[in-house]
Amino acid sequence: MITNKKAYINSFEAVSCAGLDSQQLFASICEKKDCISIDDSYVQDRSVAIGKIDSNLSFNDLLTKTVNKVLTNSNLENYDNTLLIIGSSVGGMNETEKVFFKDSSYENIDYKKHPIDAIAYHLKQDFNFYDDISFSTACTSSANALGYAKEVINKGIYKNVLVVGVDALSYTTVCGFSALSVLSSNPCTPFEKNREGMNVAEAIAVLLIQDEKEDSTSVEICGAGYSSDGHHMTQPHPEGLGAAKAMQNAIDDAKINKEKISYINAHGTGTMANDSSELNAISLVFDTSKPYVSSTKSFTGHTLGAAGAIEAVIACMSLQKQIIPPSKDIKDVEREDISFTNEPLKQEVSYVLSNSFAFGGNNTSILLGLSNDN
């Protein structure tokens, strides 16, 4: 079996509250636009800040349109040899809720549209993929999908893999995080000392990964690192030991010197426990080098299972445009030994590390870089 193939992201697209395509997304981040809205319809007797997509299309129509755009822009004539990998936290939960709230009954719910593989089921109505697999590991879902895509391409099992990170807003998720007392009533401020919490959001991010690079803008998935610290059902390890292990594993997998990493797209949700743990982890791993750190969730919100994929899109654009994206105006940082940036920085960007951490100490880091291959 071939074991030396490289995995290249040759095409991508994203839809979120920060923009209806990837160019709008990156522009919103660099221009530091207000993308999070305040909503009082999800949680009883309370307003919360959420990231809601502004579109006249239904979520499923947006999903189909975004996938079609990536595939149409690719070099594929058909998708018979393409593996579809879904990363989602809640699958078709929003569709189930629509039926239940309309009918006050479960009787008319289509069971094929409810589970995690409901997204693959929907897409297979329009696209003839060779096969599909769905990952649901909470907030690392699409990051794990990207890692798996890298693995099957590295081993020569597939030549083409389409990763789709997707989660729609649902009452179940918003109210669930409210019950955990981690939602903010204001746009989130990751890494601020006095941060209030996270913003649940929805997004669609699609990346086509292939074993041959398309052109000089192709981005290589250089490394993928995982860990499972099992510290607590919902809380990360306070010292960030699991997160640090995932980052170091990604660096080791890529076989690069960590000094070459220019930027870390942090998980940075805006909760007290997560941000503190992640900063401890970054400090442990990057004890001698100081890459820039920001959390783009201050623009997109926390898109749950889609987070790894949409932040991979942001990392790709950071590499292609040679711009380090900012956080949204951190005024009083928790730690002074971390290199935060409140402004987009135009500079050389060699490698980007993208972090995704989930419940149960389920940690994934993806290391991306511009390919130097001819």
CSV table of C-alpha atoms in Angstrom, one decimal:
chain,number,residue,atom,x,y,z
A,1,MET,CA,0.0,0.0,0.0
A,2,ILE,CA,1.2,3.5,-0.9
A,3,THR,CA,2.0,5.3,2.3
A,4,ASN,CA,3.7,8.6,1.2
A,5,LYS,CA,0.9,10.5,-0.5
A,6,LYS,CA,0.4,14.0,0.7
A,7,ALA,CA,-3.1,15.6,1.4
A,8,TYR,CA,-3.8,18.9,-0.3
A,9,ILE,CA,-6.8,21.2,0.2
A,10,ASN,CA,-7.4,22.3,-3.3
A,11,SER,CA,-10.8,23.9,-3.0
A,12,PHE,CA,-13.0,25.2,-0.1
A,13,GLU,CA,-16.0,27.3,0.8
A,14,ALA,CA,-17.7,28.4,3.9
A,15,VAL,CA,-21.0,30.0,5.0
A,16,SER,CA,-21.5,31.5,8.4
A,17,CYS,CA,-22.9,34.5,10.3
A,18,ALA,CA,-19.6,36.2,9.2
A,19,GLY,CA,-20.3,35.8,5.5
A,20,LEU,CA,-22.0,33.8,2.8
A,21,ASP,CA,-18.7,32.7,1.3
A,22,SER,CA,-15.1,32.4,2.4
A,23,GLN,CA,-14.0,35.7,1.0
A,24,GLN,CA,-16.7,37.5,2.9
A,25,LEU,CA,-15.8,35.5,6.0
A,26,PHE,CA,-12.1,36.5,5.9
A,27,ALA,CA,-12.9,40.1,5.1
A,28,SER,CA,-15.3,40.3,8.1
A,29,ILE,CA,-12.6,39.0,10.3
A,30,CYS,CA,-9.9,41.4,9.0
A,31,GLU,CA,-12.3,44.3,9.1
A,32,LYS,CA,-13.4,43.3,12.6
A,33,LYS,CA,-17.1,43.4,11.7
A,34,ASP,CA,-19.9,42.8,14.2
A,35,CYS,CA,-21.3,39.4,13.1
A,36,ILE,CA,-22.9,38.1,16.3
A,37,SER,CA,-26.6,38.9,17.0
A,38,ILE,CA,-28.7,39.1,20.2
A,39,ASP,CA,-31.7,36.7,20.2
A,40,ASP,CA,-34.5,36.1,22.8
A,41,SER,CA,-36.3,33.3,21.0
A,42,TYR,CA,-34.1,30.3,22.0
A,43,VAL,CA,-33.8,30.5,25.8
A,44,GLN,CA,-36.9,31.2,27.9
A,45,ASP,CA,-36.8,34.6,29.7
A,46,ARG,CA,-33.3,35.3,28.5
A,47,SER,CA,-31.5,37.0,25.6
A,48,VAL,CA,-28.3,35.3,24.3
A,49,ALA,CA,-25.8,36.1,21.6
A,50,ILE,CA,-25.8,33.7,18.7
A,51,GLY,CA,-24.2,33.4,15.2
A,52,LYS,CA,-27.1,33.0,12.8
A,53,ILE,CA,-26.6,32.8,9.0
A,54,ASP,CA,-28.4,35.7,7.2
A,55,SER,CA,-29.9,34.1,4.0
A,56,ASN,CA,-33.2,33.6,2.3
A,57,LEU,CA,-32.3,30.0,1.5
A,58,SER,CA,-33.1,27.2,3.8
A,59,PHE,CA,-30.1,25.6,5.6
A,60,ASN,CA,-30.3,22.5,3.6
A,61,ASP,CA,-30.4,24.5,0.3
A,62,LEU,CA,-27.4,26.4,1.5
A,63,LEU,CA,-25.6,23.2,2.2
A,64,THR,CA,-26.3,21.8,-1.2
A,65,LYS,CA,-25.3,25.0,-2.9
A,66,THR,CA,-22.0,25.3,-1.0
A,67,VAL,CA,-21.0,21.6,-1.8
A,68,ASN,CA,-22.0,22.1,-5.4
A,69,LYS,CA,-19.8,25.2,-5.6
A,70,VAL,CA,-16.7,23.5,-4.3
A,71,LEU,CA,-17.2,20.4,-6.6
A,72,THR,CA,-18.0,22.6,-9.6
A,73,ASN,CA,-14.7,24.5,-9.1
A,74,SER,CA,-12.7,21.3,-8.8
A,75,ASN,CA,-11.0,19.2,-11.4
A,76,LEU,CA,-13.4,16.3,-10.8
A,77,GLU,CA,-15.6,15.1,-13.7
A,78,ASN,CA,-17.7,12.9,-11.4
A,79,TYR,CA,-17.6,11.8,-7.8
A,80,ASP,CA,-17.5,8.1,-8.2
A,81,ASN,CA,-14.1,7.9,-6.5
A,82,THR,CA,-14.7,10.6,-3.9
A,83,LEU,CA,-15.3,9.8,-0.2
A,84,LEU,CA,-17.7,12.1,1.6
A,85,ILE,CA,-16.8,12.8,5.3
A,86,ILE,CA,-19.3,14.7,7.5
A,87,GLY,CA,-18.3,16.4,10.7
A,88,SER,CA,-21.4,17.4,12.8
A,89,SER,CA,-22.4,17.7,16.4
A,90,VAL,CA,-26.2,17.5,16.0
A,91,GLY,CA,-26.9,16.1,12.5
A,92,GLY,CA,-30.5,16.8,11.6
A,93,MET,CA,-31.7,18.0,15.0
A,94,ASN,CA,-32.9,21.3,13.6
A,95,GLU,CA,-35.1,19.5,11.1
A,96,THR,CA,-36.6,17.2,13.8
A,97,GLU,CA,-37.3,20.3,16.0
A,98,LYS,CA,-39.2,22.0,13.1
A,99,VAL,CA,-41.6,19.0,12.8
A,100,PHE,CA,-42.0,18.5,16.5
A,101,PHE,CA,-42.8,22.2,17.3
A,102,LYS,CA,-45.2,22.3,14.4
A,103,ASP,CA,-47.1,19.1,15.2
A,104,SER,CA,-46.4,18.8,18.9
A,105,SER,CA,-45.7,15.2,18.1
A,106,TYR,CA,-42.9,12.9,17.0
A,107,GLU,CA,-45.2,10.9,14.6
A,108,ASN,CA,-44.3,12.8,11.4
A,109,ILE,CA,-40.6,13.0,12.0
A,110,ASP,CA,-38.6,11.4,9.2
A,111,TYR,CA,-36.0,9.2,11.0
A,112,LYS,CA,-33.6,9.5,8.0
A,113,LYS,CA,-33.4,13.2,8.6
A,114,HIS,CA,-32.6,13.1,12.3
A,115,PRO,CA,-29.3,11.3,13.0
A,116,ILE,CA,-25.7,12.4,12.4
A,117,ASP,CA,-25.7,10.8,8.9
A,118,ALA,CA,-28.8,12.8,7.9
A,119,ILE,CA,-26.4,15.3,6.3
A,120,ALA,CA,-24.8,12.6,4.2
A,121,TYR,CA,-28.3,11.2,3.4
A,122,HIS,CA,-29.3,14.7,2.2
A,123,LEU,CA,-26.2,15.2,0.0
A,124,LYS,CA,-26.4,11.8,-1.6
A,125,GLN,CA,-29.7,12.8,-3.1
A,126,ASP,CA,-27.8,15.2,-5.4
A,127,PHE,CA,-24.3,13.8,-5.6
A,128,ASN,CA,-23.1,10.3,-6.4
A,129,PHE,CA,-20.2,9.9,-3.9
A,130,TYR,CA,-18.4,6.6,-3.7
A,131,ASP,CA,-19.0,6.2,0.0
A,132,ASP,CA,-19.6,8.3,3.1
A,133,ILE,CA,-18.7,8.4,6.8
A,134,SER,CA,-19.9,10.7,9.6
A,135,PHE,CA,-18.0,11.9,12.6
A,136,SER,CA,-19.8,13.2,15.7
A,137,THR,CA,-17.4,14.0,18.4
A,138,ALA,CA,-18.9,17.2,19.6
A,139,CYS,CA,-16.8,20.3,18.9
A,140,THR,CA,-13.9,18.3,17.3
A,141,SER,CA,-16.2,16.6,14.7
A,142,SER,CA,-15.0,18.2,11.5
A,143,ALA,CA,-11.4,18.5,12.8
A,144,ASN,CA,-11.4,14.7,13.2
A,145,ALA,CA,-13.0,14.5,9.7
A,146,LEU,CA,-10.0,16.5,8.4
A,147,GLY,CA,-7.6,14.2,10.2
A,148,TYR,CA,-9.2,11.1,8.8
A,149,ALA,CA,-9.2,12.6,5.3
A,150,LYS,CA,-5.4,13.2,5.7
A,151,GLU,CA,-4.9,9.6,6.8
A,152,VAL,CA,-6.8,7.8,4.0
A,153,ILE,CA,-5.1,10.0,1.4
A,154,ASN,CA,-1.7,9.5,3.0
A,155,LYS,CA,-2.2,5.7,2.8
A,156,GLY,CA,-3.4,5.8,-0.8
A,157,ILE,CA,-6.9,4.5,0.1
A,158,TYR,CA,-8.6,7.5,-1.6
A,159,LYS,CA,-7.5,10.1,-4.1
A,160,ASN,CA,-10.3,12.6,-3.4
A,161,VAL,CA,-12.1,13.3,-0.1
A,162,LEU,CA,-14.8,15.9,0.5
A,163,VAL,CA,-15.0,17.1,4.1
A,164,VAL,CA,-18.2,18.9,5.1
A,165,GLY,CA,-18.3,20.5,8.6
A,166,VAL,CA,-21.9,21.5,9.3
A,167,ASP,CA,-24.2,22.4,12.2
A,168,ALA,CA,-27.4,24.3,12.2
A,169,LEU,CA,-28.7,26.3,15.2
A,170,SER,CA,-31.2,24.3,17.2
A,171,TYR,CA,-33.1,24.8,20.5
A,172,THR,CA,-31.5,21.6,21.8
A,173,THR,CA,-27.9,22.9,21.5
A,174,VAL,CA,-28.6,26.5,22.6
A,175,CYS,CA,-30.7,25.5,25.6
A,176,GLY,CA,-28.2,22.8,26.4
A,177,PHE,CA,-25.3,25.2,26.7
A,178,SER,CA,-27.5,27.6,28.6
A,179,ALA,CA,-28.2,24.8,31.1
A,180,LEU,CA,-24.4,24.5,31.5
A,181,SER,CA,-24.2,28.3,32.3
A,182,VAL,CA,-21.6,28.9,29.6
A,183,LEU,CA,-23.6,31.2,27.2
A,184,SER,CA,-22.9,34.9,27.0
A,185,SER,CA,-25.6,37.5,26.5
A,186,ASN,CA,-23.1,39.5,24.5
A,187,PRO,CA,-20.7,38.8,21.6
A,188,CYS,CA,-18.0,36.5,23.1
A,189,THR,CA,-14.6,37.9,24.0
A,190,PRO,CA,-12.2,34.9,24.1
A,191,PHE,CA,-9.1,35.3,26.3
A,192,GLU,CA,-10.4,38.5,28.0
A,193,LYS,CA,-10.0,38.3,31.8
A,194,ASN,CA,-13.6,39.1,32.3
A,195,ARG,CA,-15.1,37.0,29.5
A,196,GLU,CA,-18.7,36.0,29.9
A,197,GLY,CA,-19.0,32.8,27.9
A,198,MET,CA,-19.6,31.5,24.4
A,199,ASN,CA,-21.9,32.2,21.5
A,200,VAL,CA,-23.6,29.1,19.9
A,201,ALA,CA,-23.5,29.5,16.1
A,202,GLU,CA,-24.3,27.7,12.8
A,203,ALA,CA,-22.0,27.2,9.8
A,204,ILE,CA,-21.3,25.2,6.7
A,205,ALA,CA,-17.7,24.6,5.6
A,206,VAL,CA,-16.6,22.4,2.7
A,207,LEU,CA,-13.1,21.4,1.8
A,208,LEU,CA,-11.9,19.2,-1.1
A,209,ILE,CA,-8.8,17.2,-0.2
A,210,GLN,CA,-6.8,15.4,-2.9
A,211,ASP,CA,-3.6,13.5,-3.3
A,212,GLU,CA,-2.2,15.9,-5.9
A,213,LYS,CA,-1.9,19.7,-5.5
A,214,GLU,CA,-3.9,21.8,-8.0
A,215,ASP,CA,-1.7,25.0,-8.0
A,216,SER,CA,0.5,27.2,-5.9
A,217,THR,CA,-2.4,28.1,-3.6
A,218,SER,CA,-3.0,24.5,-2.5
A,219,VAL,CA,-2.7,24.0,1.2
A,220,GLU,CA,-1.2,20.8,2.7
A,221,ILE,CA,-2.6,19.1,5.7
A,222,CYS,CA,0.9,18.6,7.2
A,223,GLY,CA,-0.1,17.1,10.5
A,224,ALA,CA,-2.9,15.9,12.7
A,225,GLY,CA,-2.7,15.3,16.4
A,226,TYR,CA,-5.1,13.9,18.9
A,227,SER,CA,-5.5,13.2,22.6
A,228,SER,CA,-8.1,12.1,25.0
A,229,ASP,CA,-7.4,13.3,28.5
A,230,GLY,CA,-10.7,12.2,30.0
A,231,HIS,CA,-10.4,14.7,32.8
A,232,HIS,CA,-14.1,15.6,33.1
A,233,MET,CA,-17.3,15.1,31.1
A,234,THR,CA,-17.5,18.7,30.1
A,235,GLN,CA,-14.5,20.6,31.6
A,236,PRO,CA,-11.0,20.5,30.0
A,237,HIS,CA,-8.0,19.7,32.0
A,238,PRO,CA,-7.1,22.9,33.9
A,239,GLU,CA,-3.4,22.6,33.0
A,240,GLY,CA,-4.2,22.0,29.4
A,241,LEU,CA,-2.3,18.7,29.4
A,242,GLY,CA,-4.5,17.0,26.8
A,243,ALA,CA,-4.6,20.0,24.5
A,244,ALA,CA,-0.9,20.3,24.7
A,245,LYS,CA,-0.5,16.7,23.8
A,246,ALA,CA,-2.7,17.1,20.7
A,247,MET,CA,-0.7,20.1,19.5
A,248,GLN,CA,2.6,18.4,20.1
A,249,ASN,CA,1.3,15.3,18.3
A,250,ALA,CA,0.3,17.4,15.2
A,251,ILE,CA,3.8,19.0,15.2
A,252,ASP,CA,5.4,15.6,15.4
A,253,ASP,CA,3.2,14.2,12.7
A,254,ALA,CA,4.2,17.0,10.4
A,255,LYS,CA,7.9,16.5,11.2
A,256,ILE,CA,8.5,20.3,11.4
A,257,ASN,CA,10.2,22.5,13.9
A,258,LYS,CA,7.6,24.3,16.0
A,259,GLU,CA,9.5,27.5,15.5
A,260,LYS,CA,8.1,27.6,12.0
A,261,ILE,CA,4.5,27.9,13.1
A,262,SER,CA,3.4,31.5,12.5
A,263,TYR,CA,-0.1,31.4,13.9
A,264,ILE,CA,-2.4,29.4,16.1
A,265,ASN,CA,-6.1,29.6,15.4
A,266,ALA,CA,-7.2,28.8,18.9
A,267,HIS,CA,-10.3,26.9,20.0
A,268,GLY,CA,-11.0,30.0,22.2
A,269,THR,CA,-14.7,29.7,23.0
A,270,GLY,CA,-14.9,32.5,25.5
A,271,THR,CA,-15.6,30.3,28.5
A,272,MET,CA,-13.5,30.7,31.6
A,273,ALA,CA,-12.5,27.0,31.8
A,274,ASN,CA,-11.7,26.5,28.1
A,275,ASP,CA,-9.7,29.6,27.5
A,276,SER,CA,-7.6,29.3,30.6
A,277,SER,CA,-6.8,25.6,29.8
A,278,GLU,CA,-5.9,26.3,26.2
A,279,LEU,CA,-3.5,29.2,27.1
A,280,ASN,CA,-1.8,26.9,29.6
A,281,ALA,CA,-1.4,24.3,26.8
A,282,ILE,CA,0.0,26.8,24.3
A,283,SER,CA,2.5,28.0,26.9
A,284,LEU,CA,3.6,24.4,27.6
A,285,VAL,CA,4.1,23.6,23.9
A,286,PHE,CA,5.5,26.9,22.7
A,287,ASP,CA,7.8,27.6,25.6
A,288,THR,CA,10.6,29.1,23.4
A,289,SER,CA,8.7,30.3,20.3
A,290,LYS,CA,5.8,32.7,20.4
A,291,PRO,CA,3.4,32.3,17.4
A,292,TYR,CA,0.5,34.7,17.2
A,293,VAL,CA,-2.7,33.6,18.7
A,294,SER,CA,-6.3,34.6,18.0
A,295,SER,CA,-9.8,33.2,18.3
A,296,THR,CA,-12.0,33.8,15.2
A,297,LYS,CA,-15.0,32.6,17.2
A,298,SER,CA,-15.4,36.3,18.2
A,299,PHE,CA,-16.6,36.7,14.6
A,300,THR,CA,-18.2,33.3,13.7
A,301,GLY,CA,-19.4,32.2,17.1
A,302,HIS,CA,-18.8,28.6,18.2
A,303,THR,CA,-20.1,26.6,15.3
A,304,LEU,CA,-19.8,23.3,17.3
A,305,GLY,CA,-19.2,20.4,14.9
A,306,ALA,CA,-18.4,22.7,12.0
A,307,ALA,CA,-15.8,24.6,14.0
A,308,GLY,CA,-12.8,22.6,12.9
A,309,ALA,CA,-13.7,22.8,9.2
A,310,ILE,CA,-14.5,26.6,9.1
A,311,GLU,CA,-11.4,27.4,11.1
A,312,ALA,CA,-9.4,25.2,8.6
A,313,VAL,CA,-10.9,27.5,5.8
A,314,ILE,CA,-9.7,30.5,7.8
A,315,ALA,CA,-6.3,28.9,8.2
A,316,CYS,CA,-6.1,28.3,4.5
A,317,MET,CA,-6.9,31.9,3.7
A,318,SER,CA,-4.4,33.1,6.3
A,319,LEU,CA,-1.7,31.1,4.4
A,320,GLN,CA,-2.8,32.1,0.9
A,321,LYS,CA,-3.2,35.8,1.8
A,322,GLN,CA,-0.2,35.8,4.2
A,323,ILE,CA,-2.3,37.6,6.8
A,324,ILE,CA,-2.6,36.6,10.5
A,325,PRO,CA,-6.3,37.2,11.4
A,326,PRO,CA,-7.1,39.1,14.6
A,327,SER,CA,-9.2,38.5,17.6
A,328,LYS,CA,-11.9,41.1,18.1
A,329,ASP,CA,-10.4,43.8,20.4
A,330,ILE,CA,-9.1,42.0,23.5
A,331,LYS,CA,-8.8,44.8,26.0
A,332,ASP,CA,-7.5,43.0,29.1
A,333,VAL,CA,-5.8,39.8,28.3
A,334,GLU,CA,-5.6,36.9,30.7
A,335,ARG,CA,-1.9,36.3,30.1
A,336,GLU,CA,0.9,38.5,29.0
A,337,ASP,CA,3.2,35.7,27.8
A,338,ILE,CA,1.0,34.9,24.8
A,339,SER,CA,1.3,36.9,21.5
A,340,PHE,CA,-2.3,38.0,20.9
A,341,THR,CA,-3.2,40.3,18.0
A,342,ASN,CA,-6.2,42.7,17.8
A,343,GLU,CA,-5.3,43.7,14.2
A,344,PRO,CA,-4.7,41.7,11.0
A,345,LEU,CA,-1.0,41.3,10.4
A,346,LYS,CA,0.4,41.2,6.9
A,347,GLN,CA,3.5,39.1,7.2
A,348,GLU,CA,5.1,35.8,6.3
A,349,VAL,CA,2.8,32.9,7.4
A,350,SER,CA,4.5,29.5,7.0
A,351,TYR,CA,2.4,27.1,9.0
A,352,VAL,CA,-0.9,27.5,10.9
A,353,LEU,CA,-2.0,25.3,13.8
A,354,SER,CA,-5.8,25.0,14.2
A,355,ASN,CA,-7.1,23.7,17.6
A,356,SER,CA,-10.5,22.0,18.3
A,357,PHE,CA,-11.2,20.8,21.8
A,358,ALA,CA,-14.4,19.0,22.9
A,359,PHE,CA,-16.3,17.5,25.8
A,360,GLY,CA,-14.7,14.6,27.5
A,361,GLY,CA,-11.1,15.8,26.9
A,362,ASN,CA,-11.4,15.0,23.2
A,363,ASN,CA,-8.7,17.1,21.6
A,364,THR,CA,-7.6,17.6,17.9
A,365,SER,CA,-5.1,19.9,16.3
A,366,ILE,CA,-4.6,20.2,12.6
A,367,LEU,CA,-1.4,21.7,11.2
A,368,LEU,CA,-1.6,23.3,7.8
A,369,GLY,CA,1.0,24.8,5.4
A,370,LEU,CA,1.5,26.0,1.9
A,371,SER,CA,3.0,23.3,-0.2
A,372,ASN,CA,6.6,23.7,-1.4
A,373,ASP,CA,6.3,20.9,-3.9
A,374,ASN,CA,6.9,21.7,-7.5
